[in-house]
mmCIF file of C-alpha atoms and ligand atoms in Angstrom:
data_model
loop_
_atom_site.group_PDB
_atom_site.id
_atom_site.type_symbol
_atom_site.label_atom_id
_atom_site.label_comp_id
_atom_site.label_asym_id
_atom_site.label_seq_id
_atom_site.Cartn_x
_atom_site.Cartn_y
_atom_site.Cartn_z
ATOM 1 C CA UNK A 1 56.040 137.393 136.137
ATOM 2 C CA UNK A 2 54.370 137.013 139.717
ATOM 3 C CA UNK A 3 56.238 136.060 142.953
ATOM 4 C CA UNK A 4 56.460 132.325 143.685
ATOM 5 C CA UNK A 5 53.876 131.456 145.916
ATOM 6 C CA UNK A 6 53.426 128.568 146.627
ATOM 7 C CA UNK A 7 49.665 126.798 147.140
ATOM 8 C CA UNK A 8 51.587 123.774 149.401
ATOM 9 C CA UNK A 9 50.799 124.311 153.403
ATOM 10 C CA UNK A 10 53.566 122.626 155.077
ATOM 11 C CA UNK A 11 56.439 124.594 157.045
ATOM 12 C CA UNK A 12 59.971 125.170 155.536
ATOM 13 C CA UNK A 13 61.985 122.396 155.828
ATOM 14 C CA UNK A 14 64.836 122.709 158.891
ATOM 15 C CA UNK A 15 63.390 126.322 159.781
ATOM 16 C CA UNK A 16 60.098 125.686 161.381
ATOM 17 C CA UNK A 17 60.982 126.263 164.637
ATOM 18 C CA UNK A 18 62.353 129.683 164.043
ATOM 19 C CA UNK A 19 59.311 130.521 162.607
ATOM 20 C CA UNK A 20 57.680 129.214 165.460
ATOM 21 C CA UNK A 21 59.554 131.638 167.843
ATOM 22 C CA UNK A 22 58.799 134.218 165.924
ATOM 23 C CA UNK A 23 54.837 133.656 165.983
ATOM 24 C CA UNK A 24 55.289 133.196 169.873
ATOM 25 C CA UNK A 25 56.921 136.709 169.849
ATOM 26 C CA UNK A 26 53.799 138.144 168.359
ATOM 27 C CA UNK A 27 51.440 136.753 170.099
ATOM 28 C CA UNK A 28 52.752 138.904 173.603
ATOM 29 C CA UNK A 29 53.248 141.863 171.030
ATOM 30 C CA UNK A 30 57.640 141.505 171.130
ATOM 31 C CA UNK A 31 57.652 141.255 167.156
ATOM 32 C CA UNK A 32 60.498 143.335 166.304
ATOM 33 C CA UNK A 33 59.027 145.307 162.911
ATOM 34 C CA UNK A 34 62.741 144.839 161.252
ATOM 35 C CA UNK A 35 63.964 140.943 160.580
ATOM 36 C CA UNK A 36 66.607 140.057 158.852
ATOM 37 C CA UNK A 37 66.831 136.278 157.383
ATOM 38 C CA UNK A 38 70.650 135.848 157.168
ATOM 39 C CA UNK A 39 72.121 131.937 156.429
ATOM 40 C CA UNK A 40 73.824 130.509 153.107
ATOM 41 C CA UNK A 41 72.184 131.006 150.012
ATOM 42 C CA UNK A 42 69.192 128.500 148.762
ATOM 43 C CA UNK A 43 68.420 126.909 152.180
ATOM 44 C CA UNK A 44 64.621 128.234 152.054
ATOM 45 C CA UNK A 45 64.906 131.559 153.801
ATOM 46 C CA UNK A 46 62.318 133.079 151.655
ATOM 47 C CA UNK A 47 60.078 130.238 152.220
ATOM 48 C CA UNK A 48 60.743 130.968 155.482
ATOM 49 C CA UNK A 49 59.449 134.286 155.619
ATOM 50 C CA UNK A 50 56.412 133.477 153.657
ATOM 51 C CA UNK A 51 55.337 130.866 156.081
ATOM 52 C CA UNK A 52 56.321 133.342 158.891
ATOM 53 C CA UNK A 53 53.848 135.914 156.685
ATOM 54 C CA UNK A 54 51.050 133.657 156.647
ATOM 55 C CA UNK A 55 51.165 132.790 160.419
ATOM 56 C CA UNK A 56 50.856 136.246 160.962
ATOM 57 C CA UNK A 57 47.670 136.610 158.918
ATOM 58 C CA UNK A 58 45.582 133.612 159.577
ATOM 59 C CA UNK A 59 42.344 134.475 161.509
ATOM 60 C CA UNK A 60 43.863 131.848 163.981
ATOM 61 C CA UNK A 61 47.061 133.414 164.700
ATOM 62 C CA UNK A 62 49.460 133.978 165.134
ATOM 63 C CA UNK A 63 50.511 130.330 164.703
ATOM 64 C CA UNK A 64 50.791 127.780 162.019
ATOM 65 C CA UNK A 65 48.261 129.052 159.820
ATOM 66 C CA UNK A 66 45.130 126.891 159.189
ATOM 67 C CA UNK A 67 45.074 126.443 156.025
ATOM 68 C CA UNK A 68 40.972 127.379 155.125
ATOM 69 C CA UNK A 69 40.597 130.629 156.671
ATOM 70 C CA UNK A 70 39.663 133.330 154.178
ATOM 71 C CA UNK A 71 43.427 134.829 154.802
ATOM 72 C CA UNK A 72 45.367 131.911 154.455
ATOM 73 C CA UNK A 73 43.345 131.591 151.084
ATOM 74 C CA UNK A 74 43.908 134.358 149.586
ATOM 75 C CA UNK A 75 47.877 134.294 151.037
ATOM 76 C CA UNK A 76 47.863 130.893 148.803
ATOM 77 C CA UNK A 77 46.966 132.405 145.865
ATOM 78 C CA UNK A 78 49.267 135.536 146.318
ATOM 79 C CA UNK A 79 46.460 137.967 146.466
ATOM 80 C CA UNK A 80 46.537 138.989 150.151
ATOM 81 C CA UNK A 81 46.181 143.418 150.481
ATOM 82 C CA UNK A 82 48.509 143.296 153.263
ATOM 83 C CA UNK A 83 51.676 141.416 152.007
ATOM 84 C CA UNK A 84 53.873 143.030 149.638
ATOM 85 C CA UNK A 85 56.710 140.599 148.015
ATOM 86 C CA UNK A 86 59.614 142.300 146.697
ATOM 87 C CA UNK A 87 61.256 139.570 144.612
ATOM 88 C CA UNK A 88 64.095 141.026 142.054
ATOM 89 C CA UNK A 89 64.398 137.460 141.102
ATOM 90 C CA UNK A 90 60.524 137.296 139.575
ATOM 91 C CA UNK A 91 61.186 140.863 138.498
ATOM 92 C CA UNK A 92 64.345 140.184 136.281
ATOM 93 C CA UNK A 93 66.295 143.251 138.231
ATOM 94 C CA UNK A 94 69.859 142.914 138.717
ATOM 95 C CA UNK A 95 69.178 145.570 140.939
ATOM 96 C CA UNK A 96 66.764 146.634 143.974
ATOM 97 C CA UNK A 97 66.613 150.387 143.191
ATOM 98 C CA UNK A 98 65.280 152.827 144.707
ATOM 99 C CA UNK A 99 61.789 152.175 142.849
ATOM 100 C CA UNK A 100 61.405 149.080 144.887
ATOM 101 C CA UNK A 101 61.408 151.759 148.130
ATOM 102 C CA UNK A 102 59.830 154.854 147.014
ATOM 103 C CA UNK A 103 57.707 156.221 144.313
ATOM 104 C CA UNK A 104 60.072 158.672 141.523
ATOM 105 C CA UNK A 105 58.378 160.585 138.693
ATOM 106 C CA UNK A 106 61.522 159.722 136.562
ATOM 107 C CA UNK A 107 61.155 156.015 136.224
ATOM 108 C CA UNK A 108 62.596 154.713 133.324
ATOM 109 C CA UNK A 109 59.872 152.123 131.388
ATOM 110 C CA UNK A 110 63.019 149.057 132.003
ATOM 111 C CA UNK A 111 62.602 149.968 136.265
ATOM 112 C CA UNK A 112 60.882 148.029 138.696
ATOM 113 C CA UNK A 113 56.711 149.025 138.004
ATOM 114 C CA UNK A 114 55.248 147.547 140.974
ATOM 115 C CA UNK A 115 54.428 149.016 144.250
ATOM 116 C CA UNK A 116 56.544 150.206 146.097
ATOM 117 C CA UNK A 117 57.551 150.097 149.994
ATOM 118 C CA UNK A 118 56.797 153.917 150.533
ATOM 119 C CA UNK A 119 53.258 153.843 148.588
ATOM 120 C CA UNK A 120 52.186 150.234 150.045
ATOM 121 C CA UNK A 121 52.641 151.847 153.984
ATOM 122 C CA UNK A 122 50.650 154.675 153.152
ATOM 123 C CA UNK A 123 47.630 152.450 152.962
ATOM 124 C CA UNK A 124 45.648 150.866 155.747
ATOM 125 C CA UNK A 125 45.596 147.698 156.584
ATOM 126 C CA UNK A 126 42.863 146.000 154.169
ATOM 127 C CA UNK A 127 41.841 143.066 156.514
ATOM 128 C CA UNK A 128 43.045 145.495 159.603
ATOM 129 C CA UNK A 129 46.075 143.173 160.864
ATOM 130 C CA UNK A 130 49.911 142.946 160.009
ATOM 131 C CA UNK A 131 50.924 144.773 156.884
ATOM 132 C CA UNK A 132 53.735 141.989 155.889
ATOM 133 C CA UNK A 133 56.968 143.592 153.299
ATOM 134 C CA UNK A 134 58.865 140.601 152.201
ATOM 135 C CA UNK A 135 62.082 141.527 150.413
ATOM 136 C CA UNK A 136 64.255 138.528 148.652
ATOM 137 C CA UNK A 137 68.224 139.210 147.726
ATOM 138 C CA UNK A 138 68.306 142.411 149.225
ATOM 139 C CA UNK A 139 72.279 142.051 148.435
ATOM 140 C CA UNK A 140 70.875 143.551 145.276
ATOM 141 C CA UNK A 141 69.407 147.058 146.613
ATOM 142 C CA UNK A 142 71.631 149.423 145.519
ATOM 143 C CA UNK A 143 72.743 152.262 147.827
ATOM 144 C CA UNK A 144 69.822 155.004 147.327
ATOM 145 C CA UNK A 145 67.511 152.375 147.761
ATOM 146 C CA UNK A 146 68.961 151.108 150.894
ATOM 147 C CA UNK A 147 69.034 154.780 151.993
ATOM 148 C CA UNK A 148 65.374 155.197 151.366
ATOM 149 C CA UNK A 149 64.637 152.344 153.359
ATOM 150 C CA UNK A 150 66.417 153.117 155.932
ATOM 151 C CA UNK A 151 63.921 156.071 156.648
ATOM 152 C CA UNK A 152 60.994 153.222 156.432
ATOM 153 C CA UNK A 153 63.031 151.588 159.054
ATOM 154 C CA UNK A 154 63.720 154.307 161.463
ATOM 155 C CA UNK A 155 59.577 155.045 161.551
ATOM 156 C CA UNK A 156 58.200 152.098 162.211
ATOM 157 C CA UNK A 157 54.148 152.124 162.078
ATOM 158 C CA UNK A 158 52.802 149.798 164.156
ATOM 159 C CA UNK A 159 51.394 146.495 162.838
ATOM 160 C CA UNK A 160 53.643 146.741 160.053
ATOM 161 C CA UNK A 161 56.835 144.003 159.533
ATOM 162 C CA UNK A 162 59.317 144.576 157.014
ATOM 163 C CA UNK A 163 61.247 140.990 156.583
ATOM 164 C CA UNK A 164 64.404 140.751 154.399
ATOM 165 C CA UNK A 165 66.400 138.186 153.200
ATOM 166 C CA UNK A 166 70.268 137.966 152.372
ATOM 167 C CA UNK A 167 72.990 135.588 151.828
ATOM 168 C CA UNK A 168 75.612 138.471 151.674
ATOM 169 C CA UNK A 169 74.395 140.533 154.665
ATOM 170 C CA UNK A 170 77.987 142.825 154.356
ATOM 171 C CA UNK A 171 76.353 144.099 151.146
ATOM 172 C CA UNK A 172 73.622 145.865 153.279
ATOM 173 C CA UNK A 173 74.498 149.097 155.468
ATOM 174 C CA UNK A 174 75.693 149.161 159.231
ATOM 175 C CA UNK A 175 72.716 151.751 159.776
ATOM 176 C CA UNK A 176 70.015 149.294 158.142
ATOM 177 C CA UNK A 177 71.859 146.196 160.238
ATOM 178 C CA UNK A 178 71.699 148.124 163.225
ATOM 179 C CA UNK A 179 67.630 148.802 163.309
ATOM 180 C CA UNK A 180 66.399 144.700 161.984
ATOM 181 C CA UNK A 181 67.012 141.976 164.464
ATOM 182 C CA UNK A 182 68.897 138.943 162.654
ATOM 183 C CA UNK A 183 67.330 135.669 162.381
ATOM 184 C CA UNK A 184 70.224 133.048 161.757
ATOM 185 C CA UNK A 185 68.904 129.965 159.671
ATOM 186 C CA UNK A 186 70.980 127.031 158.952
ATOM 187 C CA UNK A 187 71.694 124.991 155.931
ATOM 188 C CA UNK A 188 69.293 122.120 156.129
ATOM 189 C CA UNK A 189 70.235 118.345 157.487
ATOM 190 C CA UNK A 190 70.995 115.694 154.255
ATOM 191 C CA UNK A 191 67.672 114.212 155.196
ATOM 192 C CA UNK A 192 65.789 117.081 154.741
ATOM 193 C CA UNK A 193 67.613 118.428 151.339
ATOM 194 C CA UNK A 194 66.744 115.301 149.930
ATOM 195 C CA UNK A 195 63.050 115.248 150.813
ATOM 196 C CA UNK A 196 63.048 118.506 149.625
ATOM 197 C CA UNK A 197 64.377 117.150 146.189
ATOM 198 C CA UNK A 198 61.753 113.987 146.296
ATOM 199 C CA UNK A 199 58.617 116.794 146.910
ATOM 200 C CA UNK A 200 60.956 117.921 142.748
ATOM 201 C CA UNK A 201 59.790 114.432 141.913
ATOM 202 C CA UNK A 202 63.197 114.155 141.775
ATOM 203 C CA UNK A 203 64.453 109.966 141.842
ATOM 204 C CA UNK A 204 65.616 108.931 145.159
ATOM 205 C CA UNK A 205 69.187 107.974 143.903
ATOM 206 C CA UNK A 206 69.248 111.315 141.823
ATOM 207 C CA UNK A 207 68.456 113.247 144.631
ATOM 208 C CA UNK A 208 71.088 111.407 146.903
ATOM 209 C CA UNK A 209 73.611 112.268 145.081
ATOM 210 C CA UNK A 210 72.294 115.929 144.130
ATOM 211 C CA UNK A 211 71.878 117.044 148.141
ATOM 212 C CA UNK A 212 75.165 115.420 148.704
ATOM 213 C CA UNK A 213 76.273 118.062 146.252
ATOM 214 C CA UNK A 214 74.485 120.964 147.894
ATOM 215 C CA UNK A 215 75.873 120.512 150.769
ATOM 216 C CA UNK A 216 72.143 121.601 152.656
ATOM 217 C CA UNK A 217 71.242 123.791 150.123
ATOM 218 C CA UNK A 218 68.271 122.120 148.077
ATOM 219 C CA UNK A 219 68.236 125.693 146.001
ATOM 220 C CA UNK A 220 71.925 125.115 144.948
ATOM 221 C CA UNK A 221 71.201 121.221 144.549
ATOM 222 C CA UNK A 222 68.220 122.130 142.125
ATOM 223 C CA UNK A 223 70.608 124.874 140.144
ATOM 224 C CA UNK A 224 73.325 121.754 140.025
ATOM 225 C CA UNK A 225 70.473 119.402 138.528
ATOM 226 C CA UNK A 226 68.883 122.545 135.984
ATOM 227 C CA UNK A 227 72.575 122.844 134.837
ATOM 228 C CA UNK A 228 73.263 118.819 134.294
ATOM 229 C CA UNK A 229 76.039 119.298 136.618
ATOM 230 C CA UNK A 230 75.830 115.096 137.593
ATOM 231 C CA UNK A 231 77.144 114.869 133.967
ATOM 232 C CA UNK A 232 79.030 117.384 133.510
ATOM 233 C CA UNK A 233 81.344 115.821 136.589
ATOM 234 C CA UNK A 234 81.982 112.895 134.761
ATOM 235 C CA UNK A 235 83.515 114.302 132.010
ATOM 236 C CA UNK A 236 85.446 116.629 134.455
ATOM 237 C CA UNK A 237 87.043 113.577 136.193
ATOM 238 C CA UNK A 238 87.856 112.033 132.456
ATOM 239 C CA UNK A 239 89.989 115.233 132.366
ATOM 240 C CA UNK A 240 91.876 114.456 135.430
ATOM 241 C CA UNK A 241 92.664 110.782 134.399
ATOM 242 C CA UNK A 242 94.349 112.335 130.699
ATOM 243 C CA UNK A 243 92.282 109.800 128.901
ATOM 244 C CA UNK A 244 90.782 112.573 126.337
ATOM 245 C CA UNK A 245 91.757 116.035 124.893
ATOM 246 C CA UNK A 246 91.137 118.900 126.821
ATOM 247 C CA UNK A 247 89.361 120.278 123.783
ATOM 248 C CA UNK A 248 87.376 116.962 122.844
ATOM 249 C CA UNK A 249 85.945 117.922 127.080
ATOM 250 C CA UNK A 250 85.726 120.882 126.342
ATOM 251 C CA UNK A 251 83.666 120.494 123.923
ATOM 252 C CA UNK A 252 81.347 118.021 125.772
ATOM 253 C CA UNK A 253 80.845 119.801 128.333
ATOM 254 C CA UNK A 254 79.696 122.516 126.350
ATOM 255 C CA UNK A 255 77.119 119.729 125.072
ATOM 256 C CA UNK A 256 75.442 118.928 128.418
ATOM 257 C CA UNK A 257 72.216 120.080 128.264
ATOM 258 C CA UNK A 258 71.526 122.616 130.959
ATOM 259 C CA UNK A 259 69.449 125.750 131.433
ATOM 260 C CA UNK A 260 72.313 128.757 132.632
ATOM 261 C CA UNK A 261 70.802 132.382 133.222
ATOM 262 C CA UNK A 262 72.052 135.019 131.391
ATOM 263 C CA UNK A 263 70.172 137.423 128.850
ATOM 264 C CA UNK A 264 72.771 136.761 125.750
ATOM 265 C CA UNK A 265 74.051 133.879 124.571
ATOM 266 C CA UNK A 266 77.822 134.611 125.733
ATOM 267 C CA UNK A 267 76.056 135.662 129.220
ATOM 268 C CA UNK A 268 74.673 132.115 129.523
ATOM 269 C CA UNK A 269 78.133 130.560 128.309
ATOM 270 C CA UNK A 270 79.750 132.411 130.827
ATOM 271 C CA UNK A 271 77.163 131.267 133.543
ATOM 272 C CA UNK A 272 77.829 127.605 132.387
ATOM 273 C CA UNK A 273 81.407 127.946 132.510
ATOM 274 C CA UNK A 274 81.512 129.492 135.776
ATOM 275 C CA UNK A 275 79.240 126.177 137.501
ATOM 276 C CA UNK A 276 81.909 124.202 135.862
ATOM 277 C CA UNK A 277 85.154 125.992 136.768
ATOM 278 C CA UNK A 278 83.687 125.895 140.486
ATOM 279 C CA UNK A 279 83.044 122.218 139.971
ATOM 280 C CA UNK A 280 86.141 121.975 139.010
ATOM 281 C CA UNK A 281 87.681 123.597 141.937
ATOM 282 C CA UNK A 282 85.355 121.529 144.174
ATOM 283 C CA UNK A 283 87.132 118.350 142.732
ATOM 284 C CA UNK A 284 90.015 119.829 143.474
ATOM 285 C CA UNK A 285 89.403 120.419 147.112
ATOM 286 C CA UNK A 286 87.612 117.232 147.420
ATOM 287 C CA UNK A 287 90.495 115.404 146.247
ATOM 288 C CA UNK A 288 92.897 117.387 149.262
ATOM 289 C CA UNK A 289 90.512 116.392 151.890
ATOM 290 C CA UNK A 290 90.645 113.006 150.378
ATOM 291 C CA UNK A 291 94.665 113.119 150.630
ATOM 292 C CA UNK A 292 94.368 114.480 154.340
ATOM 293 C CA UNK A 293 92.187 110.991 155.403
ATOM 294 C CA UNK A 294 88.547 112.317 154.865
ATOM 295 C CA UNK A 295 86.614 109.379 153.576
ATOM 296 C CA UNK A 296 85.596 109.466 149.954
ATOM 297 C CA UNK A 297 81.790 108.953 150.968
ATOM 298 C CA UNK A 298 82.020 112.366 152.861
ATOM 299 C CA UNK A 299 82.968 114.309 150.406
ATOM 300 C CA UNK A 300 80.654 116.487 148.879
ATOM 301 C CA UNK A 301 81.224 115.813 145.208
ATOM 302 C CA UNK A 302 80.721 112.508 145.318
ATOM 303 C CA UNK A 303 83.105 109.601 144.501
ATOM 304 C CA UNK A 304 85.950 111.096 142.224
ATOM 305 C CA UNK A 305 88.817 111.673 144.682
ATOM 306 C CA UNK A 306 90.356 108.533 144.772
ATOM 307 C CA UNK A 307 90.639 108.449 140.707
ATOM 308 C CA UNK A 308 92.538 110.991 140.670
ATOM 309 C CA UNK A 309 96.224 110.889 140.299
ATOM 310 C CA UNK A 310 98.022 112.363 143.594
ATOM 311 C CA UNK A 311 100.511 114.452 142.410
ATOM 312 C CA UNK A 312 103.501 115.773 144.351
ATOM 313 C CA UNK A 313 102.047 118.682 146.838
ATOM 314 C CA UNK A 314 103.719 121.239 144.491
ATOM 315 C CA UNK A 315 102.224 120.234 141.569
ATOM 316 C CA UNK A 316 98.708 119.866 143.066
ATOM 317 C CA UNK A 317 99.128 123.802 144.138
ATOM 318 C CA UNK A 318 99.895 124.895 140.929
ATOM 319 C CA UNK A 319 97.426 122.883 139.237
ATOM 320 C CA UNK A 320 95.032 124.700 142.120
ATOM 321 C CA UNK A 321 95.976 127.935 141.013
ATOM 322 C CA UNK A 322 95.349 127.431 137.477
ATOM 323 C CA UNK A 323 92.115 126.868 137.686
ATOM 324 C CA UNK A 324 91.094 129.116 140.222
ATOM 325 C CA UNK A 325 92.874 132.025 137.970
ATOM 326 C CA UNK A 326 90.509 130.482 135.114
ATOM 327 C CA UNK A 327 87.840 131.178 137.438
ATOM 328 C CA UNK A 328 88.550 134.418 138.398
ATOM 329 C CA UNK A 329 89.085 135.294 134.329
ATOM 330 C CA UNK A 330 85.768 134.742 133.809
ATOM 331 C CA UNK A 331 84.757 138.265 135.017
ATOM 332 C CA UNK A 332 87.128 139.482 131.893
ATOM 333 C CA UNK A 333 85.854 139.596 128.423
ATOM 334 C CA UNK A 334 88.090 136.748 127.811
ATOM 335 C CA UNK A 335 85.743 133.733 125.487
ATOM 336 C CA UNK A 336 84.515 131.396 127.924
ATOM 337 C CA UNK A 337 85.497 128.351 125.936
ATOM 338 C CA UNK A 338 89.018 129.594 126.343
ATOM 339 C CA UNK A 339 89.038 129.343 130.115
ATOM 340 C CA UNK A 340 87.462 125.723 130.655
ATOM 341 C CA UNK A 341 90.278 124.616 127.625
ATOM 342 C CA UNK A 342 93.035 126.356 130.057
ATOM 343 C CA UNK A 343 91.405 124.842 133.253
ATOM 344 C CA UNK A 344 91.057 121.269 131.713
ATOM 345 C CA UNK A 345 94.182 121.440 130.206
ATOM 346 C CA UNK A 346 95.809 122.583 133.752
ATOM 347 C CA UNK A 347 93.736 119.738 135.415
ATOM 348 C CA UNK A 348 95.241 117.162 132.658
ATOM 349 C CA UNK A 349 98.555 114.522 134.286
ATOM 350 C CA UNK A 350 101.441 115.293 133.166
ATOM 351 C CA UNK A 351 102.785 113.388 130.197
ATOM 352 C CA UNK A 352 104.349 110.149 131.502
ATOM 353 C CA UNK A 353 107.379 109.790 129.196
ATOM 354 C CA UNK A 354 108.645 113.472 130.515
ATOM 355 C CA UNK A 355 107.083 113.180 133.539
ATOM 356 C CA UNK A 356 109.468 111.393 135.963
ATOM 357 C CA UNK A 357 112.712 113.093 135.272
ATOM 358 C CA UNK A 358 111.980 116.493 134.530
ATOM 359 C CA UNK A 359 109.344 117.029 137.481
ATOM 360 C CA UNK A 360 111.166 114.859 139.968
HETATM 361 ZN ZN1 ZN B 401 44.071 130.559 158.417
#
């Protein structure tokens, strides 16, 4: 599978001005050669660096790049000599090793077989500009790849930009922090997450709701809308209410239909049961803000708070806990059906007929 590149010229949505600054750097020759793209995960940062990439290249930069110059079409089409995209994601590798960075005579035939950091330098420039690395998730290079990119970092050729992106910088080393200069982006405006769900074709109401949800991520808004998650609430605030068996939910909500990653069958389950277990929790924190005086069209899950029963503080905790303990199980080879029964069942009122003099 190839890198996403996208044929669309228009700027990242909410980051085009940081871009912007960037290009401005480069054109008086202050383009640090290390940047890091730090901010909250599916917010565009990638994006970001690709448009940043093809400013860089275009026969008119750098600037915003033009769109018909014989660089900016072969950037389109992902076919550019000079930019190498190092996307674990399109790779299916849990892990950036150390064959992403540098070329190994003992590479095993499951490893990374593209080019590598190390063996794309060595070459000059084909079009004799920028030579453009763009790393996604580097969260996932493993430590002797991070080490062999640190010596990448600590030579820098000229001309050359090496441009990672992480949500989790404290997964990356103090020594490679140290040597890339950070670029902060932010999660996007509500307005902007939902045009960025309408260029999905996605249905204006849909899409309300969805970057509501995402809270100005349109990546984690598409992930809730590939895994049916609109759905999947409803049935999660039937659990709250007691007005069906945990397992009759349970089983539901095994029912919505949903794409999950995850290379086995149990892997997906698992994946699917985590989204819902964090829904789950987000109900749950919804539903405090509610209590505290937020206003139910603020919250970020949409209109379920004031549904739920308000239990006694106490109670609330310890229904908290439950599922949050649920969550954290699902790391265990525990069945994954097991902990969304526990976590529904945790989530369920309290019968009435006991309810008032025992808990009281
Ligand atoms: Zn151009």
């Amino acid at each position: 599978m190839s890198s996403e590149v996208s044929p669309v010229l228009q700027p990242p949505r909410g980051h085009a001005a940081a871009i912007e600054n960037l290009w401005a750097l480069a054109r008086t020759g202050r383009l640090p050669h290390g940047l890091f793209f730090q901010g909250p995960s599916g917010i565009g940062k990638y994006a970001a660096m690709e448009w940043l990439a093809r400013g860089l290249l275009c026969q008119n930069g750098p600037g915003a790049p033009c769109g018909s110059c014989g660089p900016c079409k072969r950037l389109a089409v992902g076919n550019h000599p000079d930019v190498l995209r190092l996307d674990p994601v399109a790779e299916d590798q849990e892990e950036m090793t150390i064959f992403f960075i540098a070329e190994r005579d003992d590479r095993p035939p499951t490893a990374y077989q593209g080019v590598s950091v190390e063996d794309f330098l060595s070459l000059r420039a084909g079009e004799g500009g920028w030579r453009i690395v763009l790393m996604r998730e580097t969260e996932r290079m493993n430590e002797s790849a991070q080490n062999a990119f640190l010596k990448t970092l600590e030579e820098p050729s000229p001309n050359v930009l090496l441009a990672m992106e992480c949500g989790r910088p404290g997964a990356l080393l103090d020594t490679i922090r140290s040597r890339v200069v950070e670029v902060g982006l932010h999660a996007l405006t509500e307005d902007d997450t939902r045009a960025v769900l309408a260029e999905h074709d996605i249905q204006p109401e849909e899409a309300a709701l969805l970057a509501r949800m995402g809270e100005g991520s349109p990546g984690r808004a598409l992930d809730l809308r590939e895994h049916g998650a609109l759905l999947a609430l409803e049935s999660m605030a039937v659990a709250f209410r007691g007005k069906r068996p945990p397992a009759v939910l349970r089983a539901e909500l095994f029912d919505v239909e949903g794409k999950f990653s995850g290379r086995t069958a149990t892997a997906q389950k698992r994946s699917r049961v985590t989204e819902w277990l964090d829904l789950l929790v987000g109900i749950l924190r919804d539903h405090e803000r509610f209590l505290a005086g937020l206003p139910e069209e603020r919250l970020p899950l949409g209109n379920w708070a004031s549904a739920i029963p308000a239990l006694p503080e106490a109670l609330r905790r310890e229904r908290l806990e439950h599922v949050l303990r649920a969550r954290q199980d699902v790391g265990l080879n525990l069945a994954p059906e097991t902990l969304l029964e526990r976590a529904l069942t945790a989530v369920a009122p309290p019968l009435a007929p006991s309810r008032s003099p025992s808990r009281r």
